[in-house]
CSV table of N, CA, C and O in Angstrom, one decimal:
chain,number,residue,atom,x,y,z
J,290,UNK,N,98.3,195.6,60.5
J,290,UNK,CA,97.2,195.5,61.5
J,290,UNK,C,97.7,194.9,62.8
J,290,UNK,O,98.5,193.9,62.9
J,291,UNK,N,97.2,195.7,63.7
J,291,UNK,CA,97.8,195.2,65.1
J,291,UNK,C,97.2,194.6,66.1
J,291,UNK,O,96.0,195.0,66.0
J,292,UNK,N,97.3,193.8,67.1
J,292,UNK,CA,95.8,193.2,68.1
J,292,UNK,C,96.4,193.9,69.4
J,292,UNK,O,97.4,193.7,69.9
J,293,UNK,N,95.6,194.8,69.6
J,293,UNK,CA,95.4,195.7,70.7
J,293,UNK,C,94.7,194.9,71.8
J,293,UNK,O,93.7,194.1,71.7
J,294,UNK,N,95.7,195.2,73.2
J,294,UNK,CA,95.1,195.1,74.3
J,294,UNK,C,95.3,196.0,74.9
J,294,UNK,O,96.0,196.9,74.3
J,295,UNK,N,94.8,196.4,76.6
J,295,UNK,CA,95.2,198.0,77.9
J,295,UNK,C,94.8,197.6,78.8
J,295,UNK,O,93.6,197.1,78.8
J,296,UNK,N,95.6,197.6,79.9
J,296,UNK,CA,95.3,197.2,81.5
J,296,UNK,C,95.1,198.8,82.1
J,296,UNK,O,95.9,199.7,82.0
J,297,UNK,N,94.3,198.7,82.6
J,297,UNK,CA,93.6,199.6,83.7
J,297,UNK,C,93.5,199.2,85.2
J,297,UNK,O,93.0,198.2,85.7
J,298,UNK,N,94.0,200.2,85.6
J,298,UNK,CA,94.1,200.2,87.3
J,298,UNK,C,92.9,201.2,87.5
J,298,UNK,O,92.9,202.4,87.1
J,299,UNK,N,91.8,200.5,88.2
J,299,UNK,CA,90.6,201.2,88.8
J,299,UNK,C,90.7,201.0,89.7
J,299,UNK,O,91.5,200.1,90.2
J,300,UNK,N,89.7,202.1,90.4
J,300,UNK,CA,89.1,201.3,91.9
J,300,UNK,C,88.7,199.9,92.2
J,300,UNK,O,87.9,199.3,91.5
J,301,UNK,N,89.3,199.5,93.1
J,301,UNK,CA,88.2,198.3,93.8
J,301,UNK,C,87.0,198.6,93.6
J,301,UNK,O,86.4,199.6,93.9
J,302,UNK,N,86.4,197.0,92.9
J,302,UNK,CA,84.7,197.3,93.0
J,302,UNK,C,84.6,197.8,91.3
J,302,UNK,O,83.4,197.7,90.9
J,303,UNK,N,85.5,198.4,90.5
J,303,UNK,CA,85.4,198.5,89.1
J,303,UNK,C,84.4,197.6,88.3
J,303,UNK,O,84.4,196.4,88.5
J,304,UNK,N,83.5,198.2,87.1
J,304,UNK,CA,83.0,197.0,86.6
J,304,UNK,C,83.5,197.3,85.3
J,304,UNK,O,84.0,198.4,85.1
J,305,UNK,N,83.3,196.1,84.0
J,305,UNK,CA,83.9,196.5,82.8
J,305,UNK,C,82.9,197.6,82.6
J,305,UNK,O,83.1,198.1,81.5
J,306,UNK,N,82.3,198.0,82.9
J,306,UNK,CA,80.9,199.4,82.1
J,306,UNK,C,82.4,200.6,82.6
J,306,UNK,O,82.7,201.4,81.7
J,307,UNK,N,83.1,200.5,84.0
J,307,UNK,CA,83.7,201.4,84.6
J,307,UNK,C,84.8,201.5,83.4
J,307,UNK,O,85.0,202.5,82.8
J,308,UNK,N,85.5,200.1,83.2
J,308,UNK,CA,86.5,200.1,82.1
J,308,UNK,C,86.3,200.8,81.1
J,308,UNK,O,87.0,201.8,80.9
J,309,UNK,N,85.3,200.6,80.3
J,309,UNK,CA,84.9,201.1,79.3
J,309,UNK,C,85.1,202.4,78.9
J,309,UNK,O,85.6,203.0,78.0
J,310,UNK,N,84.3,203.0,80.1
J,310,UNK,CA,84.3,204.4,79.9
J,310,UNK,C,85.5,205.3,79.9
J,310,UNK,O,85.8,206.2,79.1
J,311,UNK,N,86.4,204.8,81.2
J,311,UNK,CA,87.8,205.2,81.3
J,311,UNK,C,88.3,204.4,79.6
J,311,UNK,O,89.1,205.2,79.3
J,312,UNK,N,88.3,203.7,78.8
J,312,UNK,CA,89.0,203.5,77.9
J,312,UNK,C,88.3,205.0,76.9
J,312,UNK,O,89.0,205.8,76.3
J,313,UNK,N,87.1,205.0,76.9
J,313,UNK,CA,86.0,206.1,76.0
J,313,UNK,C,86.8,207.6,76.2
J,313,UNK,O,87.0,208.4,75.3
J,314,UNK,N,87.2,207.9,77.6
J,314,UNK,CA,87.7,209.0,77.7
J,314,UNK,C,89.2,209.3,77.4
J,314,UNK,O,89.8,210.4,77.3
J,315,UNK,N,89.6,208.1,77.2
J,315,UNK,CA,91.0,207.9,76.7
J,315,UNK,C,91.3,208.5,75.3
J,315,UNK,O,91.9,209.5,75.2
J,316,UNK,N,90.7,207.7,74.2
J,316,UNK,CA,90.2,208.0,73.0
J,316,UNK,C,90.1,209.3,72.5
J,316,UNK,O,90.6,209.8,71.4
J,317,UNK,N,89.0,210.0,73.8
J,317,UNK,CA,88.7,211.6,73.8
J,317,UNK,C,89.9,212.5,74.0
J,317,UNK,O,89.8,213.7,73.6
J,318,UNK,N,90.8,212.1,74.5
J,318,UNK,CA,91.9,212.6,74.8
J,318,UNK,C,91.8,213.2,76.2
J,318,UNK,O,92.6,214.1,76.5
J,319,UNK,N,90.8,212.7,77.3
J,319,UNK,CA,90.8,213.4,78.3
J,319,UNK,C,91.3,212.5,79.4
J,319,UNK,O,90.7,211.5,79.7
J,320,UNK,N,92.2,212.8,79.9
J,320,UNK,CA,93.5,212.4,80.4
J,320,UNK,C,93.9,213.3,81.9
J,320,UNK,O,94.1,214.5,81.9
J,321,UNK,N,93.9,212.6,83.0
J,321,UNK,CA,94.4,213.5,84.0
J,321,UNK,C,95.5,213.5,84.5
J,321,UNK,O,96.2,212.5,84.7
J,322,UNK,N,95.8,214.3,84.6
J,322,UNK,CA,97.5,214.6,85.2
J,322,UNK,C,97.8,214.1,86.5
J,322,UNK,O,97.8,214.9,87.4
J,323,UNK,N,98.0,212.8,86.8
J,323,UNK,CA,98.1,212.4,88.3
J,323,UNK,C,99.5,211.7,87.9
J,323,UNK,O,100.1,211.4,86.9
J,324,UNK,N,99.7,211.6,89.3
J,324,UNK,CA,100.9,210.5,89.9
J,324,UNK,C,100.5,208.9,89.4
J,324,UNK,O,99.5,208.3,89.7
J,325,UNK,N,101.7,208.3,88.5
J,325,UNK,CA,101.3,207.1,88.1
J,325,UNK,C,100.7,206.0,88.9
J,325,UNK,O,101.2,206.1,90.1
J,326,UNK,N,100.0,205.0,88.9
J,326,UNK,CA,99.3,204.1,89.6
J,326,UNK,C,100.5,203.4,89.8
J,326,UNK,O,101.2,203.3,88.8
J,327,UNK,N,101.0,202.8,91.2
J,327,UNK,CA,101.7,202.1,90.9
J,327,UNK,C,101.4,200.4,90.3
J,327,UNK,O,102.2,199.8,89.6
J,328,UNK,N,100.4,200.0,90.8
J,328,UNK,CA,100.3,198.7,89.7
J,328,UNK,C,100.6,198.9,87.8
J,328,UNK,O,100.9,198.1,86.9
J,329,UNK,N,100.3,200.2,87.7
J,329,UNK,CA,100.6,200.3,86.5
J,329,UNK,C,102.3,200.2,86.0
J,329,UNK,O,103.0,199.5,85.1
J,330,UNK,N,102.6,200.9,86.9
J,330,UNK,CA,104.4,201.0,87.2
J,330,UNK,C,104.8,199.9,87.3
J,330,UNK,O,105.9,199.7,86.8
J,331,UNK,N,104.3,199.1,87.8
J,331,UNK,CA,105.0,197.1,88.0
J,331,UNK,C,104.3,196.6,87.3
J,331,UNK,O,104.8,195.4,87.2
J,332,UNK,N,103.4,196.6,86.7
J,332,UNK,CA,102.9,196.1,85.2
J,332,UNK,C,104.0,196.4,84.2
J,332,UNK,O,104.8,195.5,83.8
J,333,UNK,N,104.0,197.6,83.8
J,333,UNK,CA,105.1,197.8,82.7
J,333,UNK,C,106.4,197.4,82.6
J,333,UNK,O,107.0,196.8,81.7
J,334,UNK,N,106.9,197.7,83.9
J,334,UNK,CA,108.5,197.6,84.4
J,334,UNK,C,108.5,195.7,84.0
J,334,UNK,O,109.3,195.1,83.3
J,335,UNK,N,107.4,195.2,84.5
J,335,UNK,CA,107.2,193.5,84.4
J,335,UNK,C,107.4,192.8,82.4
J,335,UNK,O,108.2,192.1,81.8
J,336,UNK,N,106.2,193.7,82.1
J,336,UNK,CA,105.9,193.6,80.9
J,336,UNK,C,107.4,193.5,80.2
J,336,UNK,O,108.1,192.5,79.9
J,337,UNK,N,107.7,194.7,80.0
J,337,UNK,CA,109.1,195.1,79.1
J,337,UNK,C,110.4,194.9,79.7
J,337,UNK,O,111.5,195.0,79.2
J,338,UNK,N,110.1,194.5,81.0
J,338,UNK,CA,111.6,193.5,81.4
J,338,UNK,C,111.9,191.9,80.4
J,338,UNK,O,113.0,191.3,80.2
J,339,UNK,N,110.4,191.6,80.0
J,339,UNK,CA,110.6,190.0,79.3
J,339,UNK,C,110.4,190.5,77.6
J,339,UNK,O,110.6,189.7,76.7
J,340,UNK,N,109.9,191.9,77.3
J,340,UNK,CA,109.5,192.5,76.1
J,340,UNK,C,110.0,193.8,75.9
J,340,UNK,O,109.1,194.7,75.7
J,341,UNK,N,111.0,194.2,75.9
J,341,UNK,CA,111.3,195.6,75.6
J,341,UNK,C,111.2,196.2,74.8
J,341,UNK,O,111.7,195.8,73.7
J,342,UNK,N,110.4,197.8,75.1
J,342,UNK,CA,109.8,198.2,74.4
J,342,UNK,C,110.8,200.3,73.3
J,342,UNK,O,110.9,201.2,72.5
J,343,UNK,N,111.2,199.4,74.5
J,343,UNK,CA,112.4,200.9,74.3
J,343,UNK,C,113.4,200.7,73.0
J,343,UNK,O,113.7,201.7,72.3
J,344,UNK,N,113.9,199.8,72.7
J,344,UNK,CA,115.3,199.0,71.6
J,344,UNK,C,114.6,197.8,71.1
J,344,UNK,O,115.5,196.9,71.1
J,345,UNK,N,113.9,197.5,70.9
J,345,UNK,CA,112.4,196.3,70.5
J,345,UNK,C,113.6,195.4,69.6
J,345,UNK,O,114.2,195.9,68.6
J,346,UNK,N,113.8,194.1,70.2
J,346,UNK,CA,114.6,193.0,69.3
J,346,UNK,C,113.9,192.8,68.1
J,346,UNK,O,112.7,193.0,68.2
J,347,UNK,N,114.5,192.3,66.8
J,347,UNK,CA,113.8,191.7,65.6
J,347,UNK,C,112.6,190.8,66.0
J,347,UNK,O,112.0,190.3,65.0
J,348,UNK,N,112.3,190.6,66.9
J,348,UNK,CA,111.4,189.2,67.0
J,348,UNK,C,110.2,190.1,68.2
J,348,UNK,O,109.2,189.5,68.4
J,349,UNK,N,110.4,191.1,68.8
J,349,UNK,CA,109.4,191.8,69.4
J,349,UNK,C,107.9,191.4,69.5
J,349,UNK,O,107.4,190.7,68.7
J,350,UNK,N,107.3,191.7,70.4
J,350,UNK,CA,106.1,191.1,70.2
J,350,UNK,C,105.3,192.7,69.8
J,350,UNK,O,104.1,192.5,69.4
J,351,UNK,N,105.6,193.7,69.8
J,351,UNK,CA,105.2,195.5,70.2
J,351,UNK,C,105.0,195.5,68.3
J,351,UNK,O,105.9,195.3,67.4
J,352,UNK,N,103.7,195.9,68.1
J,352,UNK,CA,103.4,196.5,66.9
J,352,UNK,C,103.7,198.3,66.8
J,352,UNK,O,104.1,198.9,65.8
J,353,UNK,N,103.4,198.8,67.8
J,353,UNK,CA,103.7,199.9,68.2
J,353,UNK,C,105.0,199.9,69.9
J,353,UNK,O,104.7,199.4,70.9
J,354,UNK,N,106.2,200.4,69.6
J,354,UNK,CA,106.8,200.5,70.3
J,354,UNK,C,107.4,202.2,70.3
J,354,UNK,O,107.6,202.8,69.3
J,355,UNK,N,107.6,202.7,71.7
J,355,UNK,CA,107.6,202.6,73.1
J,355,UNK,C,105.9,202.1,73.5
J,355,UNK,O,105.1,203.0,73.1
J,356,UNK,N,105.4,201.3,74.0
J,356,UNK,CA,104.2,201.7,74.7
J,356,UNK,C,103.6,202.8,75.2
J,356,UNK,O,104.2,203.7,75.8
J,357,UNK,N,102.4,202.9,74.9
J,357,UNK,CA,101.6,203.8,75.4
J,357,UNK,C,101.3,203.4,77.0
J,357,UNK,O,100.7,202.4,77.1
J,358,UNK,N,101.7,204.0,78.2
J,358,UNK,CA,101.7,204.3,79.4
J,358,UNK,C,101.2,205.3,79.9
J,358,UNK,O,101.8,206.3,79.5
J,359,UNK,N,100.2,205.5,80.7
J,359,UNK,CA,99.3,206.8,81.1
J,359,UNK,C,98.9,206.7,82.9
J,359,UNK,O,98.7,205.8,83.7
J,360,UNK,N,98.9,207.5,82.9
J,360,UNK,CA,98.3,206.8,84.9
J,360,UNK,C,97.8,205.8,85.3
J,360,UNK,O,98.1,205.2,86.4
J,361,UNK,N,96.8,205.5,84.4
J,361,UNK,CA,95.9,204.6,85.2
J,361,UNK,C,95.4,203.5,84.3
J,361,UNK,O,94.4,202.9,84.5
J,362,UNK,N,96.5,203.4,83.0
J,362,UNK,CA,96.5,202.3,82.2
J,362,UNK,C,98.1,202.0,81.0
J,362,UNK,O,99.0,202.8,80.8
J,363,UNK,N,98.0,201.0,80.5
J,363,UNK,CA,98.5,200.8,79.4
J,363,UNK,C,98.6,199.8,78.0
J,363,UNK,O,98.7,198.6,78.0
J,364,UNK,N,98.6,200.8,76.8
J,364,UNK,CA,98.4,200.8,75.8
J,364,UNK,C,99.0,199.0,75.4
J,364,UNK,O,100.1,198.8,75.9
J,365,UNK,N,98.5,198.1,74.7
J,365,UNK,CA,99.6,197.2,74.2
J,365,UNK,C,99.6,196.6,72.8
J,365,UNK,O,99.2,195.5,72.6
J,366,UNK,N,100.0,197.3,71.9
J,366,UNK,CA,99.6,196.8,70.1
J,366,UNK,C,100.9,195.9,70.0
J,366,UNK,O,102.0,196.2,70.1
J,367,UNK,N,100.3,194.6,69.7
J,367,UNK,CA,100.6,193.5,69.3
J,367,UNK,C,101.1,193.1,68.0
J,367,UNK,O,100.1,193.4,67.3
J,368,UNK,N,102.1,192.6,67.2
J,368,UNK,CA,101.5,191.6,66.1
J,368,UNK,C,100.8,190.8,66.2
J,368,UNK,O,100.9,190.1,67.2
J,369,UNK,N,100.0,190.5,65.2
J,369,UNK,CA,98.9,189.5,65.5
J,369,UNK,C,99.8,188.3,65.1
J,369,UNK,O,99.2,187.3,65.0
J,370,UNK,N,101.2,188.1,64.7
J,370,UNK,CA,101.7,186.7,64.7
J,370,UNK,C,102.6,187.1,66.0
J,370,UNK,O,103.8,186.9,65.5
J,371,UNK,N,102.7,187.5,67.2
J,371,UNK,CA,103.1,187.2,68.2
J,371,UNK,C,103.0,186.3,68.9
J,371,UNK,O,101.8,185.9,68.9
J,372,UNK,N,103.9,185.4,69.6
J,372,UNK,CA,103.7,184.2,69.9
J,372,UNK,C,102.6,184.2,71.0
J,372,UNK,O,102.8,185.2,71.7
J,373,UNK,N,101.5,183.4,71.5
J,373,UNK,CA,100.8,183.4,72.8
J,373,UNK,C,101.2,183.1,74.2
J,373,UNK,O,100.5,183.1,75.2
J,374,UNK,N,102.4,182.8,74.1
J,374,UNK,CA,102.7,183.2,75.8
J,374,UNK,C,102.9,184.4,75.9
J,374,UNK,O,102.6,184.8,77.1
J,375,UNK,N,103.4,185.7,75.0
J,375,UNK,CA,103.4,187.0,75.4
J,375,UNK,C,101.5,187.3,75.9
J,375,UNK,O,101.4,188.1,76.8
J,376,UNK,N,100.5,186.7,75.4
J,376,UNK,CA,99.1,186.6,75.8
J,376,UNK,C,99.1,186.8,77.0
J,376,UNK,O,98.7,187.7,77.8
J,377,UNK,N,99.8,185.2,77.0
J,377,UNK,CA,99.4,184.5,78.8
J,377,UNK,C,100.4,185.6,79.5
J,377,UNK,O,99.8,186.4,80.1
J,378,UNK,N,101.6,185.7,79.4
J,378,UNK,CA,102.3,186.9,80.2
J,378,UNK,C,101.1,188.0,80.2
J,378,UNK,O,100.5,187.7,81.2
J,379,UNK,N,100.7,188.7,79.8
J,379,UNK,CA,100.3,190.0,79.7
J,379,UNK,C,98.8,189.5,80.7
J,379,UNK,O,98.4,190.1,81.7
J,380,UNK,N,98.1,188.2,80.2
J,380,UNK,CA,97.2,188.4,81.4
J,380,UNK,C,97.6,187.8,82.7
J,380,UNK,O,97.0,188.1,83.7
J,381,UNK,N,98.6,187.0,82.7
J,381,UNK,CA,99.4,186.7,84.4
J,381,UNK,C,99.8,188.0,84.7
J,381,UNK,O,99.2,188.4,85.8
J,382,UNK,N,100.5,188.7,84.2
J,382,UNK,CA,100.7,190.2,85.2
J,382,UNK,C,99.6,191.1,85.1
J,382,UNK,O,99.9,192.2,85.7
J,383,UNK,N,98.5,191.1,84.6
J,383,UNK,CA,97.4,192.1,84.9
J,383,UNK,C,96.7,191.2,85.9
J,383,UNK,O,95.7,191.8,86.4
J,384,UNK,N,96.8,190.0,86.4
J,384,UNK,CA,96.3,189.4,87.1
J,384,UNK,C,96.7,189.7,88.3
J,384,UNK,O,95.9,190.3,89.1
J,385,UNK,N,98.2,189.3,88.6
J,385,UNK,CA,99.0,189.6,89.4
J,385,UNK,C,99.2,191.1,90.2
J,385,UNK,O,99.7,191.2,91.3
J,386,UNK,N,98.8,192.3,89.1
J,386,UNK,CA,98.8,193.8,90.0
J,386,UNK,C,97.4,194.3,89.7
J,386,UNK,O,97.1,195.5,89.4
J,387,UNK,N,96.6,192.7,89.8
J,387,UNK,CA,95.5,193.8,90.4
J,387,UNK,C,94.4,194.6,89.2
J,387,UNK,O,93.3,195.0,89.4
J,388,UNK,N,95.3,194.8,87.6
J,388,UNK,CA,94.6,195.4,86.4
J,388,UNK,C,93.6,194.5,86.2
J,388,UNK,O,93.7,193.3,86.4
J,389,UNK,N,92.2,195.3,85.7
J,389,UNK,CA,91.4,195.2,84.5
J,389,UNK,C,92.1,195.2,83.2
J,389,UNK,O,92.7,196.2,82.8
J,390,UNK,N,92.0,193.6,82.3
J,390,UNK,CA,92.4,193.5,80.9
J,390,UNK,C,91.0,194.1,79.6
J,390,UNK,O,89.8,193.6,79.6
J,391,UNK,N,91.5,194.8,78.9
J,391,UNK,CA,90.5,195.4,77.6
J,391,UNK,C,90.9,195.2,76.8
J,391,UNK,O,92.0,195.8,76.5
J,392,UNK,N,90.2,194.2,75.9
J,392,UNK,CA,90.5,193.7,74.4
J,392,UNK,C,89.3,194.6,74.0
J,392,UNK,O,88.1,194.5,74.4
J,393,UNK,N,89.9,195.7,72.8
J,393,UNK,CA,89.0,196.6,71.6
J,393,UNK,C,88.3,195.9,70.6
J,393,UNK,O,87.2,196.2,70.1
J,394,UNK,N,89.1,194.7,70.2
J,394,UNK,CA,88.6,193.9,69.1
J,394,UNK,C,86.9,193.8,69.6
J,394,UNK,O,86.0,194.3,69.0
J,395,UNK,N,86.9,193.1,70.6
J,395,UNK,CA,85.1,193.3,70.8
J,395,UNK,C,84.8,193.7,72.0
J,395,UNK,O,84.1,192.8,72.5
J,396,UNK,N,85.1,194.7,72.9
J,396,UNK,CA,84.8,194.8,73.9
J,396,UNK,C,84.8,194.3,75.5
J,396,UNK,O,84.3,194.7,76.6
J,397,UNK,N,85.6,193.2,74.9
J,397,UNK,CA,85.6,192.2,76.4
J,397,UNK,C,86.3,193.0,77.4
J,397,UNK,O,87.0,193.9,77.0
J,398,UNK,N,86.4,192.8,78.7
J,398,UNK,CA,86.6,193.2,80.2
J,398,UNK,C,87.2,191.8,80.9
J,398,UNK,O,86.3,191.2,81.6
J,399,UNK,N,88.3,191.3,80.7
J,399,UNK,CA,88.4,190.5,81.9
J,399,UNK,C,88.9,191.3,83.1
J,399,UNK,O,89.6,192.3,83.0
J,400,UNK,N,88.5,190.8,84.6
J,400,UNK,CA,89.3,191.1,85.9
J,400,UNK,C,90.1,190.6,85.7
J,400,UNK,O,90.4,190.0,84.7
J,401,UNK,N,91.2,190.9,87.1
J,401,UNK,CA,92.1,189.7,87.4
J,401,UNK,C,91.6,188.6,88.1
J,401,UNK,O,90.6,188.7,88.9
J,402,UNK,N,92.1,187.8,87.8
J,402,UNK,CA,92.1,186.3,88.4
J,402,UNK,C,91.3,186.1,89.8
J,402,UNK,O,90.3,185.5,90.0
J,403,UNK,N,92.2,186.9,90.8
J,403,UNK,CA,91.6,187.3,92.1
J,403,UNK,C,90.5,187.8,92.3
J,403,UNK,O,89.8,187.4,93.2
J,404,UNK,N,90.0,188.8,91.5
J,404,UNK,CA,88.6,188.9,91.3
J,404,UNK,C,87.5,188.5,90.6
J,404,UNK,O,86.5,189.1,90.7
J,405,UNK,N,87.6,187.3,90.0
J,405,UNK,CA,86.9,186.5,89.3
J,405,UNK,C,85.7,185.6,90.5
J,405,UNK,O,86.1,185.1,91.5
J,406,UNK,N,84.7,185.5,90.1
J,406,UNK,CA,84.2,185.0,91.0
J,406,UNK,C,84.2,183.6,91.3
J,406,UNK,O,83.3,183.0,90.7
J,407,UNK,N,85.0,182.6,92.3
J,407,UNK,CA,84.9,181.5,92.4
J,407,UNK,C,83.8,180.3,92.3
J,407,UNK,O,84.1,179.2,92.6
């Protein structure tokens, strides 16, 4: 069993209802063929520079490795005995470029940081 998280790059102004659905259509398999986001692109490149997902060390944090990477999001299955700074990393860089974080376990939607309402 794995603990799934996915950062999504929406529009400005996205709400988690917007997340959701873009995750709903995911699922469905309906997928558009665009040019990758680049916050997505420096999310990943970020991510699997401190976790690599390509040659995954014995101690990996990746229940499923290569990641799932798509335009406008990416996939992240966890071990659930992964240590929690890979957590805190994963939400400091979705904070940092700007992603919407989606935990499946129950539906939560965090923004990033910068969008949080003061």
């Amino acid at each position: 069993m794995s603990f799934d998280l996915s950062v999504w790059a929406l529009e400005d102004g996205a709400t988690p209802e917007d997340v959701r659905a873009a995750v709903e259509g995911c699922r469905q398999g309906r997928h558009v063929d665009r040019y990758p986001d680049a916050r997505v692109v420096a999310f990943y490149r970020a991510i699997t520079a401190s976790y690599p997902d390509r040659h995954p060390r014995p101690d990996s944090p990746w229940a499923v490795a290569p990641l799932h990477a798509a335009h406008d999001h990416v996939e992240l299955n966890l071990h659930p005995t992964c240590p929690d700074q890979v957590l805190l990393d994963i939400e400091r860089l979705a904070g940092e470029h700007g992603l919407m974080l989606f935990d499946p376990q129950d539906g939560s939607v965090y923004p990033p940081p910068a969008r949080m309402p003061g």
